[in-house]
Short mmCIF file of C-alpha atoms in Angstrom, two decimals:
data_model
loop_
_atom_site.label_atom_id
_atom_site.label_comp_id
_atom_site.label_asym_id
_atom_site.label_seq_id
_atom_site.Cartn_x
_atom_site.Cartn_y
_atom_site.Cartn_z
CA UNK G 26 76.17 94.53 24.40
CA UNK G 27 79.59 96.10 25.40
CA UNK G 28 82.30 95.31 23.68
CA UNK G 29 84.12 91.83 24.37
CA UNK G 30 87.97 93.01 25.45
CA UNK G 31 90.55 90.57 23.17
CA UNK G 32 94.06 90.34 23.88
CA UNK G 33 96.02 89.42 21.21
CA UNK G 34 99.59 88.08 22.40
CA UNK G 35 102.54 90.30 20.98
CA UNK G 36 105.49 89.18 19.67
CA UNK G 37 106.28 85.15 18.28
CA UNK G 38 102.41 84.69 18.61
CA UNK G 39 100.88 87.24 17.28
CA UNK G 40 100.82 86.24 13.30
CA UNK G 41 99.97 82.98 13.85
CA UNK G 42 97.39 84.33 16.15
CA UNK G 43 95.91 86.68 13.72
CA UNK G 44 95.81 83.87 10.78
CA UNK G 45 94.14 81.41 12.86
CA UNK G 46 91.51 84.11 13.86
CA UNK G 47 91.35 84.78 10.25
CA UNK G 48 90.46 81.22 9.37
CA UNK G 49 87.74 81.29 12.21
CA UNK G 50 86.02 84.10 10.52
CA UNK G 51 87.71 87.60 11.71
CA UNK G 52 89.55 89.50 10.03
CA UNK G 53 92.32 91.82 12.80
CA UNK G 54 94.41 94.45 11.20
CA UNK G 55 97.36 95.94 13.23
CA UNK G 56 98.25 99.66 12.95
CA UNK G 57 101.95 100.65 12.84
CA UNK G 58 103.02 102.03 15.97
CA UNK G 59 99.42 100.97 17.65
CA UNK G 60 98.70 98.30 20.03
CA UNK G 61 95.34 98.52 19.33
CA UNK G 62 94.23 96.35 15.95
CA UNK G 63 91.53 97.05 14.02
CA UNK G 64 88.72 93.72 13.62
CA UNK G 65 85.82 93.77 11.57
CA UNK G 66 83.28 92.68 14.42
CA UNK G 67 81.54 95.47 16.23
CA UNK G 68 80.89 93.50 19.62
CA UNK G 69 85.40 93.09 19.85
CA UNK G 70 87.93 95.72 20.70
CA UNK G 71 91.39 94.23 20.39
CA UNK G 72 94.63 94.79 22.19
CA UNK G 73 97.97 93.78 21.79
CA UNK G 74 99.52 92.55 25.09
CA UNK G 75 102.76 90.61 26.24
CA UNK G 76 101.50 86.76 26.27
CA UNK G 77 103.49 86.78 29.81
CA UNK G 78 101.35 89.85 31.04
CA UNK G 79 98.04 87.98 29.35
CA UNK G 80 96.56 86.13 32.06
CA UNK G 81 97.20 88.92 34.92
CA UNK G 82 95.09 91.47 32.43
CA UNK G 83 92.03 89.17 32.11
CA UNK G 84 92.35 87.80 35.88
CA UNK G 85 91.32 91.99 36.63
CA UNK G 86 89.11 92.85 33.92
CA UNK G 87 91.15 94.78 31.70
CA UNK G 88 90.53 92.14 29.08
CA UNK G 89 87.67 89.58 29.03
CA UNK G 90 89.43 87.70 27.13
CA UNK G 91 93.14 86.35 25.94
CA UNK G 92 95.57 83.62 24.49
CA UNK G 93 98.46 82.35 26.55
CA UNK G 94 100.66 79.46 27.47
CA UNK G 95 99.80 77.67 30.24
CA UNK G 96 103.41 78.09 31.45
CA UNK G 97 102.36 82.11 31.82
CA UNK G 98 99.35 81.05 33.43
CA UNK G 99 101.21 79.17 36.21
CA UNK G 100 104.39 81.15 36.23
CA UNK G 101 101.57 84.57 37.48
CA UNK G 102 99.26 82.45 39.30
CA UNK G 103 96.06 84.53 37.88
CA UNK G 104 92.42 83.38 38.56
CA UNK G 105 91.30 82.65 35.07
CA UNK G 106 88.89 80.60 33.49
CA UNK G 107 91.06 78.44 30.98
CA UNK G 108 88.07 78.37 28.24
CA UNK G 109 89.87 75.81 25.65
CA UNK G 110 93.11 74.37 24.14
CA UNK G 111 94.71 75.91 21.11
CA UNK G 112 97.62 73.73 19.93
CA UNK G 113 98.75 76.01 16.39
CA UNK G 114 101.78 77.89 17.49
CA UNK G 115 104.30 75.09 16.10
CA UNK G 116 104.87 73.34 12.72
CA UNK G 117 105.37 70.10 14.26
CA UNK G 118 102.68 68.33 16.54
CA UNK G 119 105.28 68.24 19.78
CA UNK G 120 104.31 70.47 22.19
CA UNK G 121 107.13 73.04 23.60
CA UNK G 122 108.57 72.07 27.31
CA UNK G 123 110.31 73.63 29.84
CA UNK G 124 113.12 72.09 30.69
CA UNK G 125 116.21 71.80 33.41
CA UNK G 126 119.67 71.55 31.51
CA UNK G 127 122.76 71.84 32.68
CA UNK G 128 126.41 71.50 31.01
CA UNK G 129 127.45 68.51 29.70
CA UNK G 130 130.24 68.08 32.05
CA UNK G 131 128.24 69.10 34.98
CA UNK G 132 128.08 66.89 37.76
CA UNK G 133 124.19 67.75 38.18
CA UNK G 134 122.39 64.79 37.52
CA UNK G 135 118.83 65.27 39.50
CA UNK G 136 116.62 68.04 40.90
CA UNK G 137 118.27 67.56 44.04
CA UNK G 138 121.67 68.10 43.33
CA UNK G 139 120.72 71.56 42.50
CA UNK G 140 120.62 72.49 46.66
CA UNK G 141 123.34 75.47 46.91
CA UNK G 142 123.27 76.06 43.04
CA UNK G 143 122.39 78.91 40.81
CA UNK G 144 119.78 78.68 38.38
CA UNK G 145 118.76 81.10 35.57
CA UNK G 146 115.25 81.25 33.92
CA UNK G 147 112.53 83.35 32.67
CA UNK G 148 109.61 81.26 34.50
CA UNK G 149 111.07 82.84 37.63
CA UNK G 150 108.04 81.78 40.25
CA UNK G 151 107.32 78.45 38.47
CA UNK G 152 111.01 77.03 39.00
CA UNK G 153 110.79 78.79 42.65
CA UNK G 154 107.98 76.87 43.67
CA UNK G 155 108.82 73.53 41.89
CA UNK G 156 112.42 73.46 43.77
CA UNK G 157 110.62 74.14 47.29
CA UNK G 158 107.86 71.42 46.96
CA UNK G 159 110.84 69.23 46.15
CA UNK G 160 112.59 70.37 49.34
CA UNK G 161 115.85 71.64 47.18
CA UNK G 162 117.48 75.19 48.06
CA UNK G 163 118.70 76.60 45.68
CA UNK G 164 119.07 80.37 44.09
CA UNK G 165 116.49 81.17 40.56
CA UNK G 166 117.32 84.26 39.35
CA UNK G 167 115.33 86.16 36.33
CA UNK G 168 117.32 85.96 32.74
CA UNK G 169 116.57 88.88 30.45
CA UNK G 170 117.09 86.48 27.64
CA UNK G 171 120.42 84.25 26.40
CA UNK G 172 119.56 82.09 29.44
CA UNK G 173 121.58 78.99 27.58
CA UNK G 174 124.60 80.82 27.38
CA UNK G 175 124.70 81.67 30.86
CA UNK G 176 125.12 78.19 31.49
CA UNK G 177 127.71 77.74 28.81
CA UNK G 178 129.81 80.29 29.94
CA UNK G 179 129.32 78.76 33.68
CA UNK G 180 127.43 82.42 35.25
CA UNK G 181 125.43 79.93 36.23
CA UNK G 182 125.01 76.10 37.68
CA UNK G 183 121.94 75.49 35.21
CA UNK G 184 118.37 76.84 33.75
CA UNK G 185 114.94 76.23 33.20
CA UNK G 186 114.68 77.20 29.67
CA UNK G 187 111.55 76.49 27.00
CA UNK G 188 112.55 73.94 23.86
CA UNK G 189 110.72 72.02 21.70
CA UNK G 190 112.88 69.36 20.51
CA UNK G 191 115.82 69.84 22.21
CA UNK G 192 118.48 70.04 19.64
CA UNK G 193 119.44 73.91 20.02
CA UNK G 194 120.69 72.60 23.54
CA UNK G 195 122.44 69.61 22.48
CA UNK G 196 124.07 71.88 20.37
CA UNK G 197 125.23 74.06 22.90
CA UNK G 198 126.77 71.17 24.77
CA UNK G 199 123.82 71.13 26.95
CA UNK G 200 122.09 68.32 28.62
CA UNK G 201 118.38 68.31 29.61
CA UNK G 202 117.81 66.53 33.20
CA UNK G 203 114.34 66.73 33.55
CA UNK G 204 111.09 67.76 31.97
CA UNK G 205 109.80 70.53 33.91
CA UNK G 206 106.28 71.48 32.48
CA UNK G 207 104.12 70.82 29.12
CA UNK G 208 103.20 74.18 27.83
CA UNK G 209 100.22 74.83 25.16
CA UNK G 210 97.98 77.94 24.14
CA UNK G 211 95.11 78.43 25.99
CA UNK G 212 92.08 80.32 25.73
CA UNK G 213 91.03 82.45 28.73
CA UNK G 214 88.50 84.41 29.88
CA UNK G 215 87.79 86.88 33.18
CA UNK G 216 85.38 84.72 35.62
CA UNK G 217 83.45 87.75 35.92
CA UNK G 218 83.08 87.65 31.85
CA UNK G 219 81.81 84.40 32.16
CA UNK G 220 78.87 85.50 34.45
CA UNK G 221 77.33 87.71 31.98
CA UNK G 222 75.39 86.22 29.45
CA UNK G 223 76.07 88.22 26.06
CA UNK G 224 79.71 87.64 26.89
CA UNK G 225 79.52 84.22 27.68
CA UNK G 226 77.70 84.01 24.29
CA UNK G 227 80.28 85.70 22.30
CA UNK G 228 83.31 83.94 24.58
CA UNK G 229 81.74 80.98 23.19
CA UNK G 230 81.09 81.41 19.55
CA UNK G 231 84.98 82.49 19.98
CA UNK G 232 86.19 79.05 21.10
CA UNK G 233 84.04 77.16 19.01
CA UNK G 234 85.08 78.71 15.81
CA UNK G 235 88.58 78.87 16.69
CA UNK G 236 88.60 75.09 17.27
CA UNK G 237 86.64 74.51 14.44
CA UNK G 238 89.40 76.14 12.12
CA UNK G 239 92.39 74.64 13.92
CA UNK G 240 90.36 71.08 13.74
CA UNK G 241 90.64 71.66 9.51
CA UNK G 242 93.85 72.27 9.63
CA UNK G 243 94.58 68.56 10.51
CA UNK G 244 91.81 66.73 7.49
CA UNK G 245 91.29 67.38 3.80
CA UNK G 246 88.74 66.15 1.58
CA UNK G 247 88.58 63.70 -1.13
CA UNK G 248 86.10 63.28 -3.87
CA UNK G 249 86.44 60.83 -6.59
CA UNK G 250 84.64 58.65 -9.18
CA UNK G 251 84.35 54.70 -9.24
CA UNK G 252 82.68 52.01 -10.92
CA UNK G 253 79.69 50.89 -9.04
CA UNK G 254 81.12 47.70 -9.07
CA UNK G 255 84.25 48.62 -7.06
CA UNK G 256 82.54 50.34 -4.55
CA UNK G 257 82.88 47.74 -1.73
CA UNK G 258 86.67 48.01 -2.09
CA UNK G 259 87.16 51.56 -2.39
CA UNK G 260 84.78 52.36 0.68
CA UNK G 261 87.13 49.47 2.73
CA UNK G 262 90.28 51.82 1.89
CA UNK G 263 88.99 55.03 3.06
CA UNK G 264 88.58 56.47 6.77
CA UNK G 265 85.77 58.63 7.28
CA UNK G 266 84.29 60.57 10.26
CA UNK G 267 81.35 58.29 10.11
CA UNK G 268 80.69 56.63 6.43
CA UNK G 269 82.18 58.16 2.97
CA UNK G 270 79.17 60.43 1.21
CA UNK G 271 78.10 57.46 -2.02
CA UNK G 272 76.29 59.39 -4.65
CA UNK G 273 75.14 58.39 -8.41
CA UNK G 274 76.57 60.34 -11.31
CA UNK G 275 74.35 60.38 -14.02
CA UNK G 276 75.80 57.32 -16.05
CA UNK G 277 74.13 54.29 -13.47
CA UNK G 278 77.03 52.65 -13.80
CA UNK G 279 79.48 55.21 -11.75
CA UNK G 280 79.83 56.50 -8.29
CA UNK G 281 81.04 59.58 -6.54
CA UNK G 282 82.75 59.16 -3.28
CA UNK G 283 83.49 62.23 -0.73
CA UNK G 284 85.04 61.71 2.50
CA UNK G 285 87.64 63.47 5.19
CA UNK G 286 90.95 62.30 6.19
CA UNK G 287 93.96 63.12 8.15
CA UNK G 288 96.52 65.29 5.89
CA UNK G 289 99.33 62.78 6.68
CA UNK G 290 96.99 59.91 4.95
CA UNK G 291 96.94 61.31 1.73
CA UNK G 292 100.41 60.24 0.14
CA UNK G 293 99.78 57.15 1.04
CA UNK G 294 95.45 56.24 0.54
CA UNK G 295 95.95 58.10 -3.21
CA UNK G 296 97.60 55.91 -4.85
CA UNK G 297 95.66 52.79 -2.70
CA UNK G 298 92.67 54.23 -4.38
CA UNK G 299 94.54 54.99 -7.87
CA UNK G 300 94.94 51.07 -8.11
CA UNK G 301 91.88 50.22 -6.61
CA UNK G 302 89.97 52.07 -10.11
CA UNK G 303 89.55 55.18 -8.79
CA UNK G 304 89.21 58.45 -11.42
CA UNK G 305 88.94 61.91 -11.02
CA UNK G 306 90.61 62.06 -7.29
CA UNK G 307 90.20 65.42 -5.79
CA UNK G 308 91.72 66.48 -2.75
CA UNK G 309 90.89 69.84 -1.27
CA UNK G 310 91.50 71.91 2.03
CA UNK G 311 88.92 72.94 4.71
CA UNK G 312 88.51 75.83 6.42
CA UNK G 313 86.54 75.03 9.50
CA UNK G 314 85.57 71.64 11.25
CA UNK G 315 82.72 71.22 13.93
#
């Protein structure tokens, strides 16, 4: 088959990218100077691309395939195929927003009050086309980057800007007015890639791996050893995906348990299980989930 085109996004992305792709089962190596990585699957040929210039590249066929936001997907308008949702970008779970802010002083309390005003942002024909199906006039200019301090310094009436909990513009003596868009990683493909069927196999095996990886992220395992008399209790305490894994050790009178869990359980279900007569608690990570 020819090879499947992968653009990798450049920049805040890219490492996490690479890891997670690591985890899946591919191993990408960037060369200094070089935008095109090395991966150790013959049917992929990597690039390195802009995660704002992603979706336009796949839309034509230079790439098959890519990982973007969905606010770069809407901000270019490109005909994609969004293939999946890849939430790993972010320590926390919240996702990243886009969001209106103004001064704190300003008298700017709605979208509306922006008619006449000057607004600064990045997501240029997103914030054009929000303010017109709202019926406000007002003037959204591109910002090359310090788009908060624009507003600070009053160059401008307000901004769309990208945050994910807020505090960096509280701390600017910002205020948010309103939520403007939900942005997440997506996965997405040329149409045209989709069509052929060695593609659409590989595109596939892509997104299921890649979910499977980000899936283990979230669950560990736990193995441990109980009386067979306890057993009742200890399987009450423990979540599963569908029942814990009971097996005999070779003394008839003990048990080993296995089961998955959410990461966040674990400080908590240990020591539930501890005093419940559990032994010999293991907890280890996974590297893929299906």
């Amino acid at each position: 088959m020819t090879k499947l085109k992968l653009g990798i996004p450049k920049g805040s992305l890219e490492e996490a990218t690479i890891a997670l792709f690591k985890q899946a089962g591919w191993t990408i190596s960037p060369r200094s100077r070089n935008y095109y990585p090395d991966v150790d699957d013959p049917e992929l040929a990597c690039a390195l691309v802009r995660a704002q210039e992603m979706a336009p590249y796949v839309a034509n066929g230079t790439l098959d395939l890519g990982l973007t936001g969905l606010d770069w997907i809407m901000e270019t308008q490109a005909e994609v195929s969004q293939v999946c949702t890849l939430t790993y970008s972010k320590a926390s779970n919240q996702r990243s927003r886009w969001v209106l802010l103004v001064r704190e002083d300003s008298p700017i309390r709605t979208v509306a009050d922006l008619k006449g005003c000057k607004v600064a942002t990045e997501l240029v024909g997103f914030t054009r086309r929000y303010l017109a199906e709202r019926g406000v006039d007002a003037s959204v200019e591109f910002s090359w980057g310090a788009t908060e301090a624009k507003v600070v310094e009053g160059l401008v009436d307000a901004a769309v800007e990208i945050t994910e909990t807020g505090s960096t513009i509280r701390a600017h003596g910002l205020r948010i007015v309103e939520d403007m868009l939900y942005t997440e990683t997506r996965l997405i493909a040329n149409p045209r890639a989709l069509d052929d069927p060695d593609k659409r196999a590989k595109i596939d095996q892509i997104a299921l791996m890649l979910q499977a990886a980000l899936a283990a992220r979230h669950k560990v395992a736990l193995k441990l050893n109980i009386r067979a008399a306890l057993i009742d209790e200890i399987v009450a305490l423990l979540p599963s995906l569908h029942a814990p894994t009971v097996s005999h050790l070779y003394d008839p009178e003990w048990l080993a348990v296995e089961t998955i869990v959410d990461v966040e359980a674990v400080r908590t279900l240990i020591p539930r299980l501890r005093a419940a007569g559990a032994e010999g608690i293991l907890e280890y990570e996974l590297r893929k989930m299906i």
